[in-house]
Every structure is written in C-alpha cells, then in structure tokens.
PDB file of C-alpha atoms and ligand atoms in Angstrom:
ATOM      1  CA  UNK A   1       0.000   0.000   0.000  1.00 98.00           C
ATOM      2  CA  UNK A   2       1.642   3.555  -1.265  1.00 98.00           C
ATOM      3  CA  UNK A   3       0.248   6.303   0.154  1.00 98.00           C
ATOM      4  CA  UNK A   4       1.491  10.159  -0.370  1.00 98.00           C
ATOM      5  CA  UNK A   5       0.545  12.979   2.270  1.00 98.00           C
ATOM      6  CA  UNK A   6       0.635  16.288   0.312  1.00 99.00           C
ATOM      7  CA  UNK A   7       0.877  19.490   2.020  1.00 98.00           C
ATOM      8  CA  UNK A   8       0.346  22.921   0.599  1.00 98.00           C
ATOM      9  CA  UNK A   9       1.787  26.147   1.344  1.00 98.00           C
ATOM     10  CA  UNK A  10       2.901  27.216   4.743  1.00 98.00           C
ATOM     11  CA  UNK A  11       2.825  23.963   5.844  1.00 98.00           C
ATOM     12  CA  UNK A  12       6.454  24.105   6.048  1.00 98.00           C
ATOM     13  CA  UNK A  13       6.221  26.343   9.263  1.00 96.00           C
ATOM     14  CA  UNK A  14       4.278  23.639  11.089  1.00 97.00           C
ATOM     15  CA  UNK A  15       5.588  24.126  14.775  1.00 95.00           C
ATOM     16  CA  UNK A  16       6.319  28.005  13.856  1.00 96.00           C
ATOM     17  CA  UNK A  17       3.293  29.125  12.641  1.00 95.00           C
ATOM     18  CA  UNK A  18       0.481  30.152  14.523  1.00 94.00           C
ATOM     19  CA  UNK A  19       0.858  27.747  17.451  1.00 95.00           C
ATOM     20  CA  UNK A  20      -2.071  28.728  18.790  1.00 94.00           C
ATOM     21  CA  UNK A  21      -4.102  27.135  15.508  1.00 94.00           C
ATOM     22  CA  UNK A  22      -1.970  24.694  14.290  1.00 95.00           C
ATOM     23  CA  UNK A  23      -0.054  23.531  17.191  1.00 93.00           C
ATOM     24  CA  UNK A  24       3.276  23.093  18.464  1.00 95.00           C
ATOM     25  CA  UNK A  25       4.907  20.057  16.549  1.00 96.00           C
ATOM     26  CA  UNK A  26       6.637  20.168  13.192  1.00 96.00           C
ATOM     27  CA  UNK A  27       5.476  18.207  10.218  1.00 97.00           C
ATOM     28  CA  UNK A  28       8.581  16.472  10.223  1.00 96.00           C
ATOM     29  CA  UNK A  29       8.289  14.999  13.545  1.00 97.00           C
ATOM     30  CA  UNK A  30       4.852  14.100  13.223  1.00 98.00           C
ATOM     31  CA  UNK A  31       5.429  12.290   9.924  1.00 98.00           C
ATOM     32  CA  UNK A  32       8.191  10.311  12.150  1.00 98.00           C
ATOM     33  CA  UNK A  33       5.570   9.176  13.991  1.00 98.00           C
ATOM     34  CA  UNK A  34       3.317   7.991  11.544  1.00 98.00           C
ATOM     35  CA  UNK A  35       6.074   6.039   9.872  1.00 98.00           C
ATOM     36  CA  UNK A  36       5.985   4.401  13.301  1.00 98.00           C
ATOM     37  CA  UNK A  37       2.687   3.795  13.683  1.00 98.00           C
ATOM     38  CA  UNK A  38       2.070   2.759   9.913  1.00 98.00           C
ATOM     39  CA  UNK A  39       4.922   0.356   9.611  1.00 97.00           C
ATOM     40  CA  UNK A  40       3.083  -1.812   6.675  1.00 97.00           C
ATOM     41  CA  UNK A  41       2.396   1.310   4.785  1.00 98.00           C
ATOM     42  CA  UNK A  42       5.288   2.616   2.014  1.00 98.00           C
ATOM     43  CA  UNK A  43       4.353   6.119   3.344  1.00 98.00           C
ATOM     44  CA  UNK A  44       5.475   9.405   1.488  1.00 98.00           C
ATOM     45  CA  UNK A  45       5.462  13.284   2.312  1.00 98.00           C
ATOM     46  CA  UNK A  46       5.739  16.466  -0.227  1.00 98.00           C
ATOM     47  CA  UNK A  47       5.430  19.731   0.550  1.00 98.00           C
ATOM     48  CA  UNK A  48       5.374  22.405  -1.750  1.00 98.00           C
ATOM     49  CA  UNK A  49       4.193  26.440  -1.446  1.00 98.00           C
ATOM     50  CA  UNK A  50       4.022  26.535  -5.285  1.00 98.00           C
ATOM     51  CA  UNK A  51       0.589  25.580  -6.809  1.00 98.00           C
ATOM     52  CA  UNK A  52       1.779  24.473 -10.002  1.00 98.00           C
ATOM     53  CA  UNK A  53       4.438  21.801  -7.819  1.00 98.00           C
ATOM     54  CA  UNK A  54       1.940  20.590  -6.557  1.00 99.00           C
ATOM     55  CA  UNK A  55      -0.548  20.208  -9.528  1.00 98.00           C
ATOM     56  CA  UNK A  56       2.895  18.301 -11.296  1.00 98.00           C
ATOM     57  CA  UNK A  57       3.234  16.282  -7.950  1.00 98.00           C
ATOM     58  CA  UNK A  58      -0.452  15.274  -8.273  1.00 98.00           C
ATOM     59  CA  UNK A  59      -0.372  14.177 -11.698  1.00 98.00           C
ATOM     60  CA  UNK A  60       2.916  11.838 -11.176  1.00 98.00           C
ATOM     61  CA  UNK A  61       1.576   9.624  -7.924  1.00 98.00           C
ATOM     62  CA  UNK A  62      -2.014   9.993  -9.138  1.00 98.00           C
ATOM     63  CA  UNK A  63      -2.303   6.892 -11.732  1.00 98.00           C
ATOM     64  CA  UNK A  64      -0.065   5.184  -9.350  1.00 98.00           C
ATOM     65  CA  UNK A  65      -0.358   5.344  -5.790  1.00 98.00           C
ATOM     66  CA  UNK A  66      -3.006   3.628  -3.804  1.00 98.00           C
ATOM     67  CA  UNK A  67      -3.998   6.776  -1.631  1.00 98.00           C
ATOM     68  CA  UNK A  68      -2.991  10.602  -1.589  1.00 99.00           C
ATOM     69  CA  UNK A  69      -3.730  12.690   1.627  1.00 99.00           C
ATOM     70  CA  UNK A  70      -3.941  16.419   0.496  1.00 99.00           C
ATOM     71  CA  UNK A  71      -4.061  19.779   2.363  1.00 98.00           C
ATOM     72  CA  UNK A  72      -3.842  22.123   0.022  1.00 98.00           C
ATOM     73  CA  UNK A  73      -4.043  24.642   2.683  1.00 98.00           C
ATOM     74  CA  UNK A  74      -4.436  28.163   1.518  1.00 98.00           C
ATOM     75  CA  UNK A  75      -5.160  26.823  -2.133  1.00 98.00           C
ATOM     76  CA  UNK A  76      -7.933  24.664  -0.949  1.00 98.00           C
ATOM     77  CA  UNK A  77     -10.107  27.805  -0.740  1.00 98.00           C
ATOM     78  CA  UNK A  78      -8.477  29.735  -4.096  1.00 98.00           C
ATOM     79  CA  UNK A  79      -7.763  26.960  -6.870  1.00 98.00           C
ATOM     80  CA  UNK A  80      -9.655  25.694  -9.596  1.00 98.00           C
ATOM     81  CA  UNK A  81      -6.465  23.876 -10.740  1.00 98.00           C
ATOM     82  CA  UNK A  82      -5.749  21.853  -7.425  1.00 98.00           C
ATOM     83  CA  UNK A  83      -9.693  20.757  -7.748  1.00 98.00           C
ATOM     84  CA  UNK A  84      -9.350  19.887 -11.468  1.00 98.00           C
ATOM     85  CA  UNK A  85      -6.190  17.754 -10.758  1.00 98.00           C
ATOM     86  CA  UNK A  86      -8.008  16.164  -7.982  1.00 98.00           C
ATOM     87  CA  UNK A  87     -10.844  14.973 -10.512  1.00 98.00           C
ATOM     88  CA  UNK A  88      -8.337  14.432 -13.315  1.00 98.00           C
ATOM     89  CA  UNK A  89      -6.247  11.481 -11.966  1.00 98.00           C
ATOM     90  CA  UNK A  90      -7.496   8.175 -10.950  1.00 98.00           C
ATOM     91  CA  UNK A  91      -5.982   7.492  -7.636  1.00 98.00           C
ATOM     92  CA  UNK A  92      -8.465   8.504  -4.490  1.00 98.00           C
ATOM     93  CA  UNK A  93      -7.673  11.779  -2.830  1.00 98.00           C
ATOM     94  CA  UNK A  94      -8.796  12.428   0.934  1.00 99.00           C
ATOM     95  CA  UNK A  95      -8.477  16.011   1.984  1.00 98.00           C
ATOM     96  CA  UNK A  96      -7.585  17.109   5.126  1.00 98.00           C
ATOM     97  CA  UNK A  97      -7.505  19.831   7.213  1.00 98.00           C
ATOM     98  CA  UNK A  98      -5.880  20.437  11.200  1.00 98.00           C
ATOM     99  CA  UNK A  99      -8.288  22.867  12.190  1.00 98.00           C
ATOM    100  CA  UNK A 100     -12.064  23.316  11.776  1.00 98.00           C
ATOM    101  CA  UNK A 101     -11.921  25.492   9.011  1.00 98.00           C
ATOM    102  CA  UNK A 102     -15.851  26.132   9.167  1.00 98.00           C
ATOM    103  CA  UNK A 103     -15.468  27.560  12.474  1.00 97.00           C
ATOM    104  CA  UNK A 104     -12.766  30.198  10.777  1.00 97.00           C
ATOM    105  CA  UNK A 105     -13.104  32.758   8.662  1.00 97.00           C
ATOM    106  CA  UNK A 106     -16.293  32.729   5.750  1.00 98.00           C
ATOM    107  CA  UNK A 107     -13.686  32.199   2.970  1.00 98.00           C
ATOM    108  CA  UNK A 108     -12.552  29.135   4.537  1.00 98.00           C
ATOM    109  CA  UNK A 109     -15.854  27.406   4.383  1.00 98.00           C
ATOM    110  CA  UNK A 110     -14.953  27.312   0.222  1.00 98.00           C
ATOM    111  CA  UNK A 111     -12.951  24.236  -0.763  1.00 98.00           C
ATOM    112  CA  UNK A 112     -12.307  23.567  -4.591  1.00 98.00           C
ATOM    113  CA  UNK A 113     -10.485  20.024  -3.849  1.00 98.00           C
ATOM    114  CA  UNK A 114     -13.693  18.931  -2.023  1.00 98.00           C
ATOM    115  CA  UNK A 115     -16.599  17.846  -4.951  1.00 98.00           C
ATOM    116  CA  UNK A 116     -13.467  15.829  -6.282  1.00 98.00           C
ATOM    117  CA  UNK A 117     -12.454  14.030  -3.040  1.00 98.00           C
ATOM    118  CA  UNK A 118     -12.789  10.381  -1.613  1.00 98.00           C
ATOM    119  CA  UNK A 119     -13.493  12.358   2.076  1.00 98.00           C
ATOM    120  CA  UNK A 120     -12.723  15.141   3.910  1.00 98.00           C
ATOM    121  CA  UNK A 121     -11.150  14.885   7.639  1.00 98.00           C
ATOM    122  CA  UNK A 122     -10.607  18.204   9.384  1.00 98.00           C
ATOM    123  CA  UNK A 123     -10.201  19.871  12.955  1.00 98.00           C
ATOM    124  CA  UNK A 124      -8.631  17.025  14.536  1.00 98.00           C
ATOM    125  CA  UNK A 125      -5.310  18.466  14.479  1.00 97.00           C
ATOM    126  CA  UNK A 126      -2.697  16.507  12.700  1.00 98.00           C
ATOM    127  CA  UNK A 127      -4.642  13.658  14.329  1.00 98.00           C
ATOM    128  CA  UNK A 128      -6.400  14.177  10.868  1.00 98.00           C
ATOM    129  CA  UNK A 129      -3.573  12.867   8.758  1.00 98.00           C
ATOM    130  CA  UNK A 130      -3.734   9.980  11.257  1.00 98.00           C
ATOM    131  CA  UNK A 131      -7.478   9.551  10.399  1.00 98.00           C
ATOM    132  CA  UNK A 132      -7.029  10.034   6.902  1.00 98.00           C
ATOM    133  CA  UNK A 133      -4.623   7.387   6.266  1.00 98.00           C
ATOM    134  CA  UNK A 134      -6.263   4.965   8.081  1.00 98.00           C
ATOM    135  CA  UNK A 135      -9.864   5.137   6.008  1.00 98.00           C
ATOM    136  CA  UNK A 136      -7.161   3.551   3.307  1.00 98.00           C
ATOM    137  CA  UNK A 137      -6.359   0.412   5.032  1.00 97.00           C
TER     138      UNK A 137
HETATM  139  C1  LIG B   1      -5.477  24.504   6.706  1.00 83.48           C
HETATM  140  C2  LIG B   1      -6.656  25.482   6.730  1.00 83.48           C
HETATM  141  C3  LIG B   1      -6.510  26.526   5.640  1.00 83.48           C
HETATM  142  O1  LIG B   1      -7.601  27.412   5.677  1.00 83.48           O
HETATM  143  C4  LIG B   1      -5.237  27.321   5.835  1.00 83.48           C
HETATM  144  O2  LIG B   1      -5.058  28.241   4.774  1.00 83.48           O
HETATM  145  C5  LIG B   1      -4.041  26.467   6.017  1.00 83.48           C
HETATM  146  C6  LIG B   1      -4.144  25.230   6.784  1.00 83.48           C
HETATM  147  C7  LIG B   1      -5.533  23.502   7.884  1.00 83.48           C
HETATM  148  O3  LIG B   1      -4.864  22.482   7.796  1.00 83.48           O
HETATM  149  O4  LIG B   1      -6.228  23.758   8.875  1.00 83.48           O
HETATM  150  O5  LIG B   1      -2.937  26.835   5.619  1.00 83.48           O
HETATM  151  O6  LIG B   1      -5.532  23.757   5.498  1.00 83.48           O
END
C-alpha cells in the first residue's frame, strides 16, 4: 500500500506558525511518527508552497499510488487547478484539514479540492492525517 501525504503552502512552518491554531509540533516529527505507527504502509510526504508543484506532484503519484492525503491549505479555498487535478487522476484523494476550518473565517468554508475528493477529515489536528490514512487500510 503507497500512500502520499501532500501538504500545501505554509505547511512548512508547522511548529512556527500560529501555534495557537496549528499547534506546536513540526510536520517532520509528526510524519516520524506515523512512519511508526504505519509500519506496513510505504508512506510518502511532499510539501510544496508553489501551486503548479503541486498540480505536477499530483499528476505523477495519481495513476499510481493507492492513496494521496492532500491539504492544500491556503489553495484549498483559491484553486480551480488543485480541484481539477483532484478529478483528473485516478488514484483517491482524501483532503484534510488540522483545524475546523468552518469555524474560521467565511472564505474558509470554500474548498475547490472537495466535490473531487474520496473524504474530507478536518479539525482534529494533525490527528487528521492519522485519520485520513487509516480510512485507506
Ligand atoms: C489549513 C486550513 C486553511 O484554511 C489554511 O489556509 C491552512 C491550513 C488547515 O490544515 O487547517 O494553511 O488547510
């Protein structure tokens, strides 16, 4: 079972970046611990801030890999071309989300990768990559 976690801009800063939202841990250690935890899973991560990376990243794992994981952060709410690729490639996408984004701001409550996604797991955190991998198995 290959399975790709996809993270969109900002991402990066996990850890950094509004602590009070997103927590205290970086993506790097969490995805340590999932490697842990998922030992029978090949288990990949990609992070890109550039839409168009991750459109090309997308279109290379998505006839492919058994499962992708996307937050598309930011881009969830903005791009047309994230949800196309979503619909365009064959293997099933779950989005996620670490916080609640309907509980945010009214332009959160938009996502363009939804209407072409598997599921959609959000507010739990990064619990919710945890979650997402595991409606895979
Ligand atoms: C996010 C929610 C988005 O609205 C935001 O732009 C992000 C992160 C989340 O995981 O909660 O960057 O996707």
């Amino acid at each position: 079972m290959k399975i790709i976690i996809i993270n969109g801009p900002n991402l990066n800063l996990l850890g950094k970046r509004e602590p009070e939202v997103y927590g205290h841990k970086t993506f790097e250690d969490y995805f340590s611990e999932l490697q842990f935890r998922f030992k029978d899973v090949e288990l990949e991560y990609f992070q890109s801030n550039i839409e168009g990376e991750l459109i090309t990243k997308l279109q290379e794992v998505g006839f492919e890999y058994d499962g992708i994981v996307l937050n598309a952060a930011a881009y969830t709410h903005t791009s047309v071309g994230l949800g196309d690729a979503v619909k365009a490639i064959g293997t099933p996408v779950v989005e996620v989300h670490i916080s609640n984004t309907y509980n945010r701001e009214d332009y959160r409550h938009v996502s363009y990768i939804s209407p072409g996604a598997k599921g959609v797991i959000l507010g739990f955190g990064l619990q919710s990559y945890d979650l997402a991998i595991r409606s895979f198995l």
